[in-house]
């Protein structure tokens, strides 16, 4: 299983804080594509130019490989400080 | 015997911080550093023309400390630094409240100035915090600024 978390505006527009998926996607690009199937909002807000992504709490790129047990988080560009 | 002050302090917290105590922690029993630079970020009353009443800061708890530690490590690789203290508050904050503290010491001022600005610039684009503004017209998430990306990329 892969655990997927959503933060801030993403959590609100998707109305979802977290979900779990079978680990049948091999990288981030595939995970985005799989989640986009959940509907229009998912497709729009999880686009790679809108949502940053971290795997096991580290920012990564689209080709980052995924393994069962990973924690993936999608979130909007950060605005702290 | 007083306890040796920490070389590094990273904290994500709801409660406010005390500048005098932070300065003390940076300088107490620290005779090798001749420079202290610190930055404090505050909640201001206006953003992009909107009257702000309060801010709410969300973060990704499992990632925040890790991301901040990484920035501190990168700063140490670039400059010869003494102590580093980094505090970021989360939760609901009122106008004028302190949001963030970055304090750096070094032998000479150049490294401390540069590292302090580097840490703030990187924190702005790489640490998982998000601001929600409460205004008279309702609440909304703050959009990231392109200028922050440019500043972070300049290092």
GROMACS .gro file of C-alpha atoms in nm:
model
  236
    1UNK     CA    1   0.000   0.000   0.000
    2UNK     CA    2   0.098   0.360  -0.059
    3UNK     CA    3  -0.031   0.628   0.173
    4UNK     CA    4  -0.120   0.957   0.004
    5UNK     CA    5  -0.170   1.282   0.197
    6UNK     CA    6  -0.311   1.617   0.084
    7UNK     CA    7  -0.250   1.950   0.250
    8UNK     CA    8  -0.389   2.304   0.264
    9UNK     CA    9  -0.595   2.415  -0.036
   10UNK     CA   10  -0.554   2.074  -0.200
   11UNK     CA   11  -0.708   1.899   0.099
   12UNK     CA   12  -1.002   2.138   0.084
   13UNK     CA   13  -1.075   2.129  -0.290
   14UNK     CA   14  -1.041   1.750  -0.302
   15UNK     CA   15  -1.225   1.712   0.026
   16UNK     CA   16  -0.969   1.450   0.120
   17UNK     CA   17  -0.688   1.454   0.379
   18UNK     CA   18  -0.549   1.109   0.304
   19UNK     CA   19  -0.611   0.786   0.119
   20UNK     CA   20  -0.440   0.452   0.061
   21UNK     CA   21  -0.369   0.288  -0.272
   22UNK     CA   22  -0.242  -0.049  -0.385
   23UNK     CA   23   0.120  -0.001  -0.486
   24UNK     CA   24   0.056  -0.064  -0.855
   25UNK     CA   25   0.212   0.261  -0.974
   26UNK     CA   26   0.585   0.276  -1.022
   27UNK     CA   27   0.652   0.650  -1.003
   28UNK     CA   28   0.499   0.988  -0.923
   29UNK     CA   29   0.388   1.060  -1.279
   30UNK     CA   30   0.189   0.734  -1.279
   31UNK     CA   31   0.042   0.811  -0.938
   32UNK     CA   32  -0.076   1.153  -1.058
   33UNK     CA   33  -0.235   0.989  -1.363
   34UNK     CA   34  -0.411   0.732  -1.147
   35UNK     CA   35  -0.546   0.993  -0.904
   36UNK     CA   36  -0.659   1.215  -1.194
   37UNK     CA   37  -0.911   0.943  -1.280
   38UNK     CA   38  -1.100   1.024  -0.962
   39UNK     CA   39  -1.256   1.330  -1.126
   40UNK     CA   40  -1.222   1.674  -1.277
   41UNK     CA   41  -1.093   1.842  -0.961
   42UNK     CA   42  -0.834   1.573  -0.904
   43UNK     CA   43  -0.713   1.607  -1.260
   44UNK     CA   44  -0.699   1.985  -1.238
   45UNK     CA   45  -0.546   2.035  -0.894
   46UNK     CA   46  -0.296   1.747  -0.897
   47UNK     CA   47  -0.136   1.863  -1.223
   48UNK     CA   48   0.241   1.868  -1.194
   49UNK     CA   49   0.254   2.247  -1.236
   50UNK     CA   50   0.009   2.300  -0.950
   51UNK     CA   51   0.092   2.047  -0.681
   52UNK     CA   52   0.434   1.983  -0.529
   53UNK     CA   53   0.502   1.631  -0.415
   54UNK     CA   54   0.707   1.474  -0.137
   55UNK     CA   55   0.790   1.108  -0.087
   56UNK     CA   56   0.870   1.005   0.268
   57UNK     CA   57   0.880   1.373   0.366
   58UNK     CA   58   1.130   1.484   0.101
   59UNK     CA   59   1.044   1.692  -0.208
   60UNK     CA   60   1.087   1.485  -0.525
   61UNK     CA   61   1.043   1.499  -0.904
   62UNK     CA   62   0.802   1.316  -1.133
   63UNK     CA   63   1.034   1.024  -1.198
   64UNK     CA   64   1.078   0.936  -0.830
   65UNK     CA   65   1.000   0.566  -0.793
   66UNK     CA   66   0.741   0.444  -0.546
   67UNK     CA   67   0.741   0.139  -0.324
   68UNK     CA   68   0.488  -0.019  -0.096
   69UNK     CA   69   0.493   0.153   0.241
   70UNK     CA   70   0.587   0.495   0.101
   71UNK     CA   71   0.416   0.808   0.225
   72UNK     CA   72   0.342   1.046  -0.059
   73UNK     CA   73   0.216   1.400   0.002
   74UNK     CA   74   0.072   1.644  -0.250
   75UNK     CA   75   0.047   2.010  -0.163
   76UNK     CA   76   0.030   2.357  -0.318
   77UNK     CA   77   0.346   2.569  -0.347
   78UNK     CA   78   0.444   2.657   0.009
   79UNK     CA   79   0.377   2.998   0.164
   80UNK     CA   80   0.541   2.997   0.506
   81UNK     CA   81   0.785   3.243   0.652
   82UNK     CA   82   2.769   2.416   3.577
   83UNK     CA   83   2.537   2.559   3.315
   84UNK     CA   84   2.426   2.331   3.040
   85UNK     CA   85   2.609   2.389   2.713
   86UNK     CA   86   2.381   2.584   2.474
   87UNK     CA   87   2.266   2.400   2.166
   88UNK     CA   88   2.457   2.460   1.844
   89UNK     CA   89   2.134   2.414   1.662
   90UNK     CA   90   1.772   2.460   1.755
   91UNK     CA   91   1.479   2.393   1.522
   92UNK     CA   92   1.126   2.426   1.647
   93UNK     CA   93   0.777   2.427   1.497
   94UNK     CA   94   0.540   2.548   1.763
   95UNK     CA   95   0.211   2.719   1.838
   96UNK     CA   96   0.339   2.936   2.119
   97UNK     CA   97   0.517   3.266   2.073
   98UNK     CA   98   0.894   3.302   2.113
   99UNK     CA   99   1.091   3.549   2.321
  100UNK     CA  100   1.350   3.744   2.122
  101UNK     CA  101   1.562   3.821   2.427
  102UNK     CA  102   1.578   3.452   2.516
  103UNK     CA  103   1.667   3.363   2.157
  104UNK     CA  104   1.947   3.620   2.151
  105UNK     CA  105   2.069   3.485   2.482
  106UNK     CA  106   2.071   3.129   2.347
  107UNK     CA  107   2.272   3.244   2.045
  108UNK     CA  108   2.530   3.435   2.244
  109UNK     CA  109   2.563   3.281   2.593
  110UNK     CA  110   2.906   3.122   2.644
  111UNK     CA  111   2.986   3.185   2.281
  112UNK     CA  112   3.311   3.378   2.266
  113UNK     CA  113   3.425   3.247   1.931
  114UNK     CA  114   3.156   3.423   1.726
  115UNK     CA  115   3.171   3.797   1.668
  116UNK     CA  116   2.850   3.831   1.464
  117UNK     CA  117   2.483   3.763   1.532
  118UNK     CA  118   2.221   3.818   1.262
  119UNK     CA  119   1.855   3.746   1.314
  120UNK     CA  120   1.534   3.788   1.120
  121UNK     CA  121   1.179   3.797   1.254
  122UNK     CA  122   0.873   3.769   1.031
  123UNK     CA  123   0.547   3.927   1.152
  124UNK     CA  124   0.180   3.911   1.055
  125UNK     CA  125   0.105   4.235   0.869
  126UNK     CA  126  -0.232   4.396   0.815
  127UNK     CA  127  -0.242   4.413   0.438
  128UNK     CA  128  -0.157   4.169   0.162
  129UNK     CA  129  -0.205   4.253  -0.207
  130UNK     CA  130  -0.457   4.520  -0.114
  131UNK     CA  131  -0.666   4.303   0.116
  132UNK     CA  132  -0.722   4.394   0.478
  133UNK     CA  133  -0.592   4.099   0.678
  134UNK     CA  134  -0.746   4.025   1.019
  135UNK     CA  135  -0.557   3.710   1.112
  136UNK     CA  136  -0.346   3.431   0.967
  137UNK     CA  137  -0.374   3.059   1.005
  138UNK     CA  138  -0.066   2.848   0.943
  139UNK     CA  139  -0.093   2.485   0.846
  140UNK     CA  140   0.204   2.253   0.808
  141UNK     CA  141   0.296   1.893   0.731
  142UNK     CA  142   0.419   1.786   1.075
  143UNK     CA  143   0.616   1.479   0.968
  144UNK     CA  144   0.805   1.681   0.708
  145UNK     CA  145   0.858   2.025   0.856
  146UNK     CA  146   1.143   1.955   1.095
  147UNK     CA  147   1.313   1.735   0.838
  148UNK     CA  148   1.290   2.007   0.572
  149UNK     CA  149   1.421   2.274   0.810
  150UNK     CA  150   1.710   2.052   0.923
  151UNK     CA  151   1.808   2.002   0.561
  152UNK     CA  152   1.819   2.379   0.505
  153UNK     CA  153   2.036   2.424   0.814
  154UNK     CA  154   2.274   2.152   0.689
  155UNK     CA  155   2.297   2.324   0.351
  156UNK     CA  156   2.373   2.658   0.517
  157UNK     CA  157   2.654   2.496   0.717
  158UNK     CA  158   2.803   2.349   0.400
  159UNK     CA  159   2.813   2.696   0.241
  160UNK     CA  160   2.938   2.906   0.531
  161UNK     CA  161   3.141   2.865   0.848
  162UNK     CA  162   2.868   2.918   1.107
  163UNK     CA  163   2.838   2.897   1.482
  164UNK     CA  164   2.488   2.861   1.622
  165UNK     CA  165   2.167   2.845   1.424
  166UNK     CA  166   1.816   2.885   1.568
  167UNK     CA  167   1.509   2.848   1.355
  168UNK     CA  168   1.154   2.876   1.488
  169UNK     CA  169   0.832   2.870   1.287
  170UNK     CA  170   0.492   2.909   1.442
  171UNK     CA  171   0.175   2.733   1.330
  172UNK     CA  172  -0.192   2.773   1.414
  173UNK     CA  173  -0.390   3.094   1.428
  174UNK     CA  174  -0.194   3.420   1.456
  175UNK     CA  175  -0.320   3.775   1.505
  176UNK     CA  176  -0.193   4.094   1.343
  177UNK     CA  177   0.154   4.193   1.458
  178UNK     CA  178   0.235   3.852   1.600
  179UNK     CA  179   0.572   3.691   1.535
  180UNK     CA  180   0.563   3.409   1.279
  181UNK     CA  181   0.919   3.306   1.217
  182UNK     CA  182   1.264   3.349   1.369
  183UNK     CA  183   1.600   3.278   1.207
  184UNK     CA  184   1.913   3.348   1.411
  185UNK     CA  185   2.268   3.276   1.301
  186UNK     CA  186   2.607   3.341   1.456
  187UNK     CA  187   2.948   3.336   1.289
  188UNK     CA  188   3.298   3.464   1.343
  189UNK     CA  189   3.248   3.756   1.103
  190UNK     CA  190   2.932   3.925   0.984
  191UNK     CA  191   2.941   3.823   0.617
  192UNK     CA  192   2.860   3.458   0.677
  193UNK     CA  193   2.587   3.530   0.932
  194UNK     CA  194   2.413   3.786   0.706
  195UNK     CA  195   2.426   3.555   0.406
  196UNK     CA  196   2.318   3.241   0.592
  197UNK     CA  197   2.024   3.418   0.757
  198UNK     CA  198   1.892   3.540   0.423
  199UNK     CA  199   1.961   3.204   0.259
  200UNK     CA  200   1.764   3.021   0.528
  201UNK     CA  201   1.464   3.255   0.493
  202UNK     CA  202   1.467   3.240   0.113
  203UNK     CA  203   1.485   2.860   0.112
  204UNK     CA  204   1.227   2.823   0.388
  205UNK     CA  205   0.984   3.030   0.181
  206UNK     CA  206   0.991   2.784  -0.107
  207UNK     CA  207   1.089   2.448   0.044
  208UNK     CA  208   0.942   2.412   0.393
  209UNK     CA  209   0.585   2.276   0.401
  210UNK     CA  210   0.392   2.563   0.559
  211UNK     CA  211   0.079   2.723   0.415
  212UNK     CA  212  -0.086   3.050   0.515
  213UNK     CA  213  -0.458   3.108   0.514
  214UNK     CA  214  -0.558   3.472   0.542
  215UNK     CA  215  -0.869   3.575   0.725
  216UNK     CA  216  -1.000   3.902   0.581
  217UNK     CA  217  -1.322   4.101   0.597
  218UNK     CA  218  -1.419   3.926   0.271
  219UNK     CA  219  -1.364   3.577   0.411
  220UNK     CA  220  -1.076   3.332   0.436
  221UNK     CA  221  -0.852   3.219   0.152
  222UNK     CA  222  -0.522   3.044   0.099
  223UNK     CA  223  -0.229   3.270   0.018
  224UNK     CA  224  -0.085   3.213  -0.330
  225UNK     CA  225   0.287   3.150  -0.365
  226UNK     CA  226   0.485   3.441  -0.510
  227UNK     CA  227   0.696   3.401  -0.819
  228UNK     CA  228   0.945   3.648  -0.668
  229UNK     CA  229   1.008   3.407  -0.379
  230UNK     CA  230   1.096   3.131  -0.626
  231UNK     CA  231   1.337   3.366  -0.802
  232UNK     CA  232   1.505   3.468  -0.475
  233UNK     CA  233   1.545   3.107  -0.361
  234UNK     CA  234   1.684   3.011  -0.701
  235UNK     CA  235   1.945   3.286  -0.692
  236UNK     CA  236   2.152   3.110  -0.424
   0.00000   0.00000   0.00000
